[in-house]
Amino acid sequence: MTQAEQERRFLDKIDREIKIEPNDWMPDEYRQTLIRQISQHAHSEIVGMLPEGNWITRAPNLRRKAVLLAKVQDEAGHGLYLYSATETLGADREQLMDDMHTGKAKYSSIFNYPALTWADIGTIGWLVDGAAIMNQVALCRTSYGPYARAMVKICKEESFHQRQGYESLMKLCNGAPQQKAMAQDAMNRFWWPSLMMFGPSDAESTHSDQSIKWKIKRFTNDELRQSFVDATVSQAQILGLTIPDPNLKWNEDRGHYDFSEINWEEFWQVVKGNGPCNKERIAARLKAKEEGLWVREAANAFAKKRAMKKSA
Amino acid sequence: MSTTQWPLWEVFIRSKQGLNHKHVGSLRAPDATLALENARDVYTRRSEGISIWVVESANIHATDIDDADSFFEPSDTKIYRHPTFYEVPDGVKHM
């Protein structure tokens, strides 16, 4: 079959909503786009464990501690589903991780902000996981089979992440004035970085057009960001928290909330590695890789020894 | 950096008695024992299974996607293998 014929078949499958599977022919650019997007997503899950993991030993009670532990475990699992999906495309897992460590591959910029107080943990669950879910629900229908299947599983598991965060904030907001103030402070710091999670505006987004055509993405960054704002306003009202945006208001004509322009200068600074925690996060990942090396080697040596005993 | 990549395993889970093991994904592990334990931690955190199979991906043989049309063609042309191929009068019951 000629290249043109292969390409026609591929596009026909996309048109008819037939999923692309690992051994199917696909344009090289489709493959590379997926590897870039899925690995970035996987890195985000793994790096996302860091700000929260830091609070496991400081959770205010055993219930919150067990919940946080379960959430962080889920994120490790989600990272693994996604790395597996990249491997079905021929990517090398170790190489992808090295690409993150050298800064060649990115992860969600939100994790370059510190989690300073306990209220940040609730806020991360509510806003950060909420924004992630908005994006991931849309990706359940992405055109590449293994990615779509990973997303379905992740979305199912992640709905508890957002709810536990909201519940935790509800407790703080109904507690002492200091607790409420702590929740508001977390909201003030996390609101804008959460909106930045959807990526650059459609006008600036380099990969969007082709990704929409190939049905890798189903909605644009700005569409998803708008859905998130629309969904979150009433949730904030029920908590009694103020969204830190004086221009946030319902627009009857559009049927959506209007909101201020994002500080894109800050966004690009964080993406380029100059956020508050970029260096700390990469250092933690490198440390984990290097200090865990002997465990991986020992497991290999043990497997070899056992295999030899068996065959002897 | 390190070149200690563990082999890749495919994971199959039986969700309950009476159902088949079904492919759920893959993972890396140094041996079958750890592959099973990792599969438990990665794929059954919410009671998704009562039995797990792991198979080294290298041991899986698959049909060639490029030959799929000719490979499966023999069954596509035999529509008389389906009950709907046959005409039966309206009044006939239990058939």
Coordinates of C-alpha atoms in Angstrom, one line a residue:
Chain A
M1 CA 0.0 0.0 0.0
T2 CA 1.3 3.4 -0.9
Q3 CA 1.9 6.1 1.7
A4 CA -0.9 8.2 0.3
E5 CA -3.3 5.2 0.5
Q6 CA -2.2 4.6 4.1
E7 CA -2.8 8.2 5.0
R8 CA -6.3 8.2 3.3
R9 CA -7.2 5.1 5.3
F10 CA -6.0 6.7 8.5
L11 CA -8.0 9.9 8.0
D12 CA -11.0 7.8 7.1
K13 CA -10.8 6.0 10.4
I14 CA -10.5 9.3 12.2
D15 CA -13.6 10.7 10.4
R16 CA -15.6 7.6 11.2
E17 CA -14.7 7.8 14.9
I18 CA -12.8 4.5 14.7
K19 CA -10.0 4.4 17.3
I20 CA -6.4 4.2 16.1
E21 CA -4.6 1.2 17.8
P22 CA -0.9 0.7 18.4
N23 CA 0.0 -1.4 15.3
D24 CA -2.1 0.7 12.9
W25 CA -0.3 2.9 10.4
M26 CA -0.3 6.5 11.5
P27 CA 1.5 9.6 10.3
D28 CA 4.8 10.2 12.0
E29 CA 3.6 13.6 13.2
Y30 CA 0.5 12.0 14.8
R31 CA 2.8 9.6 16.7
Q32 CA 5.2 12.3 17.8
T33 CA 2.4 14.6 18.9
L34 CA 0.9 11.8 21.0
I35 CA 4.2 10.9 22.6
R36 CA 4.8 14.5 23.5
Q37 CA 1.3 15.1 24.9
I38 CA 0.9 11.7 26.7
S39 CA 4.4 11.9 28.3
Q40 CA 3.8 15.4 29.4
H41 CA 0.6 14.2 31.0
A42 CA 2.5 11.3 32.6
H43 CA 5.2 13.6 34.0
S44 CA 2.5 15.8 35.4
E45 CA 1.0 12.9 37.3
I46 CA 4.4 11.9 38.8
V47 CA 5.5 15.5 39.6
G48 CA 2.1 16.2 41.0
M49 CA 2.8 13.7 43.7
L50 CA 5.5 16.0 45.2
P51 CA 3.6 19.0 46.6
E52 CA 1.0 16.6 48.1
G53 CA 3.3 13.9 49.3
N54 CA 5.0 16.6 51.3
W55 CA 1.8 16.9 53.4
I56 CA 1.1 13.2 54.1
T57 CA 2.9 13.3 57.4
R58 CA 1.4 16.6 58.4
A59 CA -2.3 15.8 57.6
P60 CA -4.5 17.0 60.5
N61 CA -6.0 13.6 61.3
L62 CA -5.9 10.0 60.3
R63 CA -8.8 10.2 57.9
R64 CA -7.3 13.0 55.9
K65 CA -4.0 11.2 55.9
A66 CA -5.4 8.0 54.6
V67 CA -7.3 9.9 51.9
L68 CA -4.2 11.9 50.8
L69 CA -2.1 8.7 50.7
A70 CA -4.7 7.1 48.5
K71 CA -4.8 10.1 46.2
V72 CA -1.0 10.2 45.8
Q73 CA -1.0 6.4 45.1
D74 CA -3.6 7.0 42.4
E75 CA -1.4 9.6 40.8
A76 CA 1.5 7.2 40.7
G77 CA -0.9 4.7 39.0
H78 CA -2.1 7.3 36.5
G79 CA 1.5 8.1 35.6
L80 CA 2.1 4.5 34.9
Y81 CA -1.0 4.0 32.7
L82 CA 0.2 7.0 30.7
Y83 CA 3.8 5.9 30.4
S84 CA 2.5 2.5 29.2
A85 CA 0.4 4.3 26.6
T86 CA 3.5 6.1 25.3
E87 CA 5.3 2.7 25.1
T88 CA 2.6 1.4 22.7
L89 CA 3.8 4.2 20.4
G90 CA 7.4 3.0 20.5
A91 CA 8.6 5.5 23.0
D92 CA 11.3 4.6 25.6
R93 CA 10.1 5.2 29.1
E94 CA 13.6 5.9 30.5
Q95 CA 14.3 8.3 27.7
L96 CA 11.0 10.2 28.3
M97 CA 11.9 10.6 32.0
D98 CA 15.4 11.8 31.1
D99 CA 13.8 14.3 28.7
M100 CA 11.8 15.7 31.7
H101 CA 14.9 15.9 33.8
T102 CA 16.8 17.9 31.2
G103 CA 13.9 20.2 30.6
K104 CA 13.2 19.0 27.1
A105 CA 9.8 17.6 28.1
K106 CA 7.4 19.6 30.2
Y107 CA 4.9 18.9 32.9
S108 CA 1.9 20.9 34.0
S109 CA 3.1 24.3 35.2
I110 CA 0.8 24.2 38.2
F111 CA 3.2 21.8 40.1
N112 CA 5.8 24.5 40.1
Y113 CA 3.8 26.4 42.8
P114 CA 4.4 25.4 46.4
A115 CA 1.8 23.9 48.7
L116 CA 2.3 26.2 51.7
T117 CA -0.6 25.4 54.0
W118 CA -3.0 22.6 54.7
A119 CA -5.7 24.6 52.8
D120 CA -3.5 24.3 49.7
I121 CA -4.1 20.6 49.7
G122 CA -7.9 21.0 49.7
T123 CA -7.6 23.7 47.0
I124 CA -5.3 21.5 44.9
G125 CA -7.9 18.7 45.0
W126 CA -10.8 21.1 44.2
L127 CA -9.2 23.4 41.6
V128 CA -6.2 21.6 40.2
D129 CA -7.8 18.2 40.0
G130 CA -11.0 19.9 38.9
A131 CA -9.2 21.6 36.0
A132 CA -7.4 18.3 35.2
I133 CA -10.7 16.5 35.1
M134 CA -12.2 19.0 32.7
N135 CA -9.4 18.3 30.4
Q136 CA -9.3 14.6 30.9
V137 CA -13.0 14.0 30.4
A138 CA -12.7 15.5 27.0
L139 CA -9.7 13.2 26.3
C140 CA -11.7 10.1 27.0
R141 CA -12.8 10.4 23.4
T142 CA -9.4 11.0 22.0
S143 CA -8.6 9.2 18.7
Y144 CA -5.8 7.0 20.0
G145 CA -7.2 3.9 21.7
P146 CA -4.6 3.3 24.5
Y147 CA -4.7 7.0 25.5
A148 CA -8.5 7.0 25.5
R149 CA -8.7 3.9 27.7
A150 CA -6.1 5.3 30.1
M151 CA -8.2 8.4 30.4
V152 CA -11.4 6.6 31.1
K153 CA -9.8 4.8 33.9
I154 CA -8.1 7.9 35.3
C155 CA -11.4 9.9 35.2
K156 CA -13.2 7.2 37.1
E157 CA -10.6 7.3 39.8
E158 CA -10.0 11.0 39.9
S159 CA -13.5 12.1 40.7
F160 CA -12.8 11.3 44.3
H161 CA -9.8 13.6 44.2
Q162 CA -11.8 16.6 43.5
R163 CA -14.6 15.7 46.0
Q164 CA -12.2 15.1 48.9
G165 CA -10.6 18.5 48.2
Y166 CA -13.9 20.2 48.2
E167 CA -15.0 18.4 51.4
S168 CA -11.7 19.4 53.1
L169 CA -12.2 23.0 52.2
M170 CA -15.8 22.9 53.3
K171 CA -14.6 22.0 56.8
L172 CA -12.1 24.9 56.8
C173 CA -14.7 27.3 55.5
N174 CA -17.2 26.3 58.2
G175 CA -14.5 26.4 60.9
A176 CA -12.7 29.2 62.8
P177 CA -12.1 32.6 61.0
Q178 CA -8.4 31.7 60.8
Q179 CA -9.3 28.5 59.0
K180 CA -11.6 30.3 56.5
A181 CA -8.9 32.9 56.0
M182 CA -6.4 30.1 55.2
A183 CA -8.8 28.7 52.6
Q184 CA -9.3 32.1 51.0
D185 CA -5.5 32.6 50.9
A186 CA -5.1 29.3 49.1
M187 CA -7.8 30.2 46.7
N188 CA -6.1 33.5 46.0
R189 CA -2.8 31.8 45.2
F190 CA -4.2 28.9 43.2
W191 CA -7.0 30.4 41.1
W192 CA -4.8 31.9 38.3
P193 CA -2.3 29.1 38.1
S194 CA -5.3 26.7 37.8
L195 CA -6.7 28.7 34.8
M196 CA -3.2 28.5 33.3
M197 CA -3.4 24.7 33.4
F198 CA -5.4 24.8 30.2
G199 CA -2.4 26.1 28.4
P200 CA -1.8 29.1 26.1
S201 CA -4.8 30.9 24.5
D202 CA -6.0 29.4 21.2
A203 CA -4.3 32.2 19.3
E204 CA -1.0 31.3 20.8
S205 CA -1.3 27.5 20.9
T206 CA 1.1 25.9 18.4
H207 CA -0.2 22.4 18.3
S208 CA -4.0 22.9 18.6
D209 CA -5.2 23.0 15.0
Q210 CA -3.7 19.8 13.9
S211 CA -4.6 18.0 17.1
I212 CA -8.2 19.0 16.7
K213 CA -8.2 17.7 13.1
W214 CA -6.8 14.4 14.2
K215 CA -9.2 14.3 17.1
I216 CA -6.4 14.0 19.6
K217 CA -8.0 17.0 21.3
R218 CA -11.7 17.5 21.2
F219 CA -11.9 21.0 22.6
T220 CA -9.5 24.0 22.4
N221 CA -7.7 25.3 25.5
D222 CA -9.9 28.4 25.7
E223 CA -13.1 26.3 25.4
L224 CA -12.0 24.0 28.3
R225 CA -10.9 27.0 30.4
Q226 CA -14.3 28.7 29.9
S227 CA -16.1 25.4 30.9
F228 CA -13.9 25.3 34.1
V229 CA -14.7 28.9 35.1
D230 CA -18.4 28.4 34.4
A231 CA -18.5 25.2 36.5
T232 CA -16.4 26.6 39.4
V233 CA -18.1 29.9 40.2
S234 CA -21.1 28.4 42.0
Q235 CA -18.8 25.9 43.8
A236 CA -16.8 28.8 45.3
Q237 CA -20.0 30.6 46.3
I238 CA -21.2 27.5 48.3
L239 CA -17.8 27.5 50.1
G240 CA -18.2 31.2 50.7
L241 CA -14.9 32.0 49.0
T242 CA -14.2 34.9 46.7
I243 CA -12.6 34.3 43.3
P244 CA -9.7 36.8 43.1
D245 CA -10.9 38.4 39.9
P246 CA -12.8 41.8 40.0
N247 CA -13.9 41.3 36.3
L248 CA -15.5 38.0 36.9
K249 CA -19.2 38.3 35.9
W250 CA -22.0 36.5 34.1
N251 CA -22.4 37.5 30.5
E252 CA -26.0 37.0 29.5
D253 CA -25.3 37.3 25.8
R254 CA -22.5 34.7 25.7
G255 CA -24.1 32.5 28.3
H256 CA -20.7 32.3 30.0
Y257 CA -18.7 34.1 32.7
D258 CA -16.4 36.8 31.6
F259 CA -13.0 36.9 33.4
S260 CA -9.8 38.9 33.3
E261 CA -6.9 38.2 31.0
I262 CA -4.4 35.7 32.4
N263 CA -1.0 37.0 33.3
W264 CA 0.7 35.3 30.3
E265 CA 4.1 36.7 31.3
E266 CA 3.9 34.6 34.5
F267 CA 2.7 31.6 32.6
W268 CA 5.6 31.6 30.2
Q269 CA 8.1 32.3 32.9
V270 CA 6.9 29.2 34.8
V271 CA 6.9 27.1 31.6
K272 CA 10.4 28.2 30.9
G273 CA 11.6 26.9 34.2
N274 CA 11.5 30.1 36.3
G275 CA 8.5 29.3 38.6
P276 CA 8.9 29.1 42.3
C277 CA 9.6 25.3 42.5
N278 CA 10.8 24.2 39.0
K279 CA 14.3 23.4 40.2
E280 CA 13.2 21.8 43.4
R281 CA 10.8 19.5 41.5
I282 CA 13.3 18.3 39.0
A283 CA 15.9 17.8 41.7
A284 CA 13.4 15.6 43.7
R285 CA 12.8 13.5 40.6
L286 CA 16.5 13.1 39.8
K287 CA 17.1 12.2 43.4
A288 CA 14.4 9.6 43.3
K289 CA 15.8 8.1 40.1
E290 CA 19.4 8.0 41.3
E291 CA 18.7 6.8 44.8
G292 CA 16.2 4.2 43.6
L293 CA 18.7 2.8 41.1
W294 CA 20.1 0.2 43.4
V295 CA 16.6 -1.1 44.1
R296 CA 16.0 -1.6 40.4
E297 CA 19.4 -3.2 39.9
A298 CA 18.9 -5.5 42.9
A299 CA 15.4 -6.6 41.6
N300 CA 17.0 -7.5 38.3
A301 CA 19.8 -9.4 40.0
F302 CA 17.3 -11.3 42.1
A303 CA 15.2 -12.2 39.1
K304 CA 18.2 -13.5 37.3
K305 CA 19.3 -15.6 40.3
R306 CA 15.9 -17.1 40.6
A307 CA 15.6 -17.9 36.9
M308 CA 19.0 -19.6 37.1
K309 CA 17.9 -21.7 40.1
K310 CA 14.8 -22.7 38.2
S311 CA 16.6 -23.9 35.1
A312 CA 19.3 -25.7 37.1
Chain B
M1 CA 21.8 7.3 32.6
S2 CA 20.6 4.0 34.0
T3 CA 19.9 1.1 31.6
T4 CA 18.1 -1.1 34.0
Q5 CA 14.8 -1.2 32.1
W6 CA 12.7 -4.1 33.3
P7 CA 10.8 -6.3 30.8
L8 CA 7.3 -5.3 29.7
W9 CA 4.3 -7.4 30.9
E10 CA 0.7 -7.4 29.7
V11 CA -1.9 -7.6 32.4
F12 CA -5.2 -9.5 32.3
I13 CA -7.7 -9.3 35.1
R14 CA -10.8 -11.4 35.9
S15 CA -13.2 -9.0 37.6
K16 CA -15.4 -11.7 39.0
Q17 CA -16.1 -15.4 38.9
G18 CA -17.8 -16.3 35.6
L19 CA -16.1 -13.7 33.5
N20 CA -13.0 -13.9 31.3
H21 CA -9.7 -12.4 32.1
K22 CA -9.6 -9.2 30.2
H23 CA -6.6 -7.2 29.0
V24 CA -6.3 -4.0 31.1
G25 CA -2.8 -2.6 30.2
S26 CA 0.8 -3.2 30.7
L27 CA 3.6 -2.5 33.2
R28 CA 7.3 -3.2 33.7
A29 CA 8.7 -5.6 36.3
P30 CA 11.8 -7.7 36.8
D31 CA 10.0 -11.0 37.2
A32 CA 6.6 -12.6 37.3
T33 CA 6.2 -12.4 41.0
L34 CA 6.8 -8.6 41.1
A35 CA 4.7 -8.2 37.9
L36 CA 1.7 -9.7 39.7
E37 CA 2.3 -7.5 42.8
N38 CA 2.7 -4.4 40.7
A39 CA -0.4 -5.3 38.6
R40 CA -2.3 -5.6 41.9
D41 CA -1.1 -2.1 43.0
V42 CA -1.5 -0.4 39.6
Y43 CA -4.7 -2.0 38.2
T44 CA -6.8 -3.3 41.2
R45 CA -6.8 -0.5 43.7
R46 CA -10.6 -0.5 43.8
S47 CA -11.4 -4.2 43.9
E48 CA -11.4 -4.5 40.1
G49 CA -10.2 -8.1 40.2
I50 CA -10.1 -11.5 41.9
S51 CA -7.5 -13.0 39.6
I52 CA -4.6 -11.6 37.6
W53 CA -2.6 -13.0 34.7
V54 CA 0.7 -11.4 33.6
V55 CA 2.4 -12.4 30.3
E56 CA 5.7 -11.0 29.1
S57 CA 4.8 -8.9 26.1
A58 CA 7.6 -10.5 24.1
N59 CA 5.7 -13.8 24.4
I60 CA 2.5 -12.5 22.8
H61 CA 2.0 -13.3 19.1
A62 CA -0.5 -11.3 17.2
T63 CA -2.1 -11.1 13.8
D64 CA -0.5 -8.7 11.4
I65 CA -2.7 -5.6 11.1
D66 CA -1.7 -5.2 7.4
D67 CA -3.0 -8.6 6.6
A68 CA -6.2 -8.2 8.7
D69 CA -8.5 -7.8 5.6
S70 CA -7.4 -11.1 4.0
F71 CA -6.9 -12.9 7.3
F72 CA -10.5 -12.4 8.4
E73 CA -12.1 -12.4 5.0
P74 CA -13.2 -16.1 5.2
S75 CA -15.7 -15.3 8.0
D76 CA -16.9 -12.0 6.4
T77 CA -18.3 -13.8 3.4
K78 CA -20.2 -16.6 5.2
I79 CA -23.4 -14.7 6.3
Y80 CA -25.2 -18.1 6.4
R81 CA -23.4 -18.7 9.8
H82 CA -25.8 -16.2 11.4
P83 CA -29.4 -17.2 12.3
T84 CA -30.8 -14.0 10.7
F85 CA -29.8 -15.5 7.3
Y86 CA -32.7 -18.0 7.4
E87 CA -36.3 -17.2 6.8
V88 CA -38.9 -18.7 9.1
P89 CA -42.7 -18.0 8.9
D90 CA -44.0 -15.5 11.4
G91 CA -46.1 -17.9 13.4
V92 CA -43.2 -20.2 14.3
K93 CA -42.4 -20.1 18.0
H94 CA -39.4 -20.9 20.3
M95 CA -36.9 -20.6 17.5

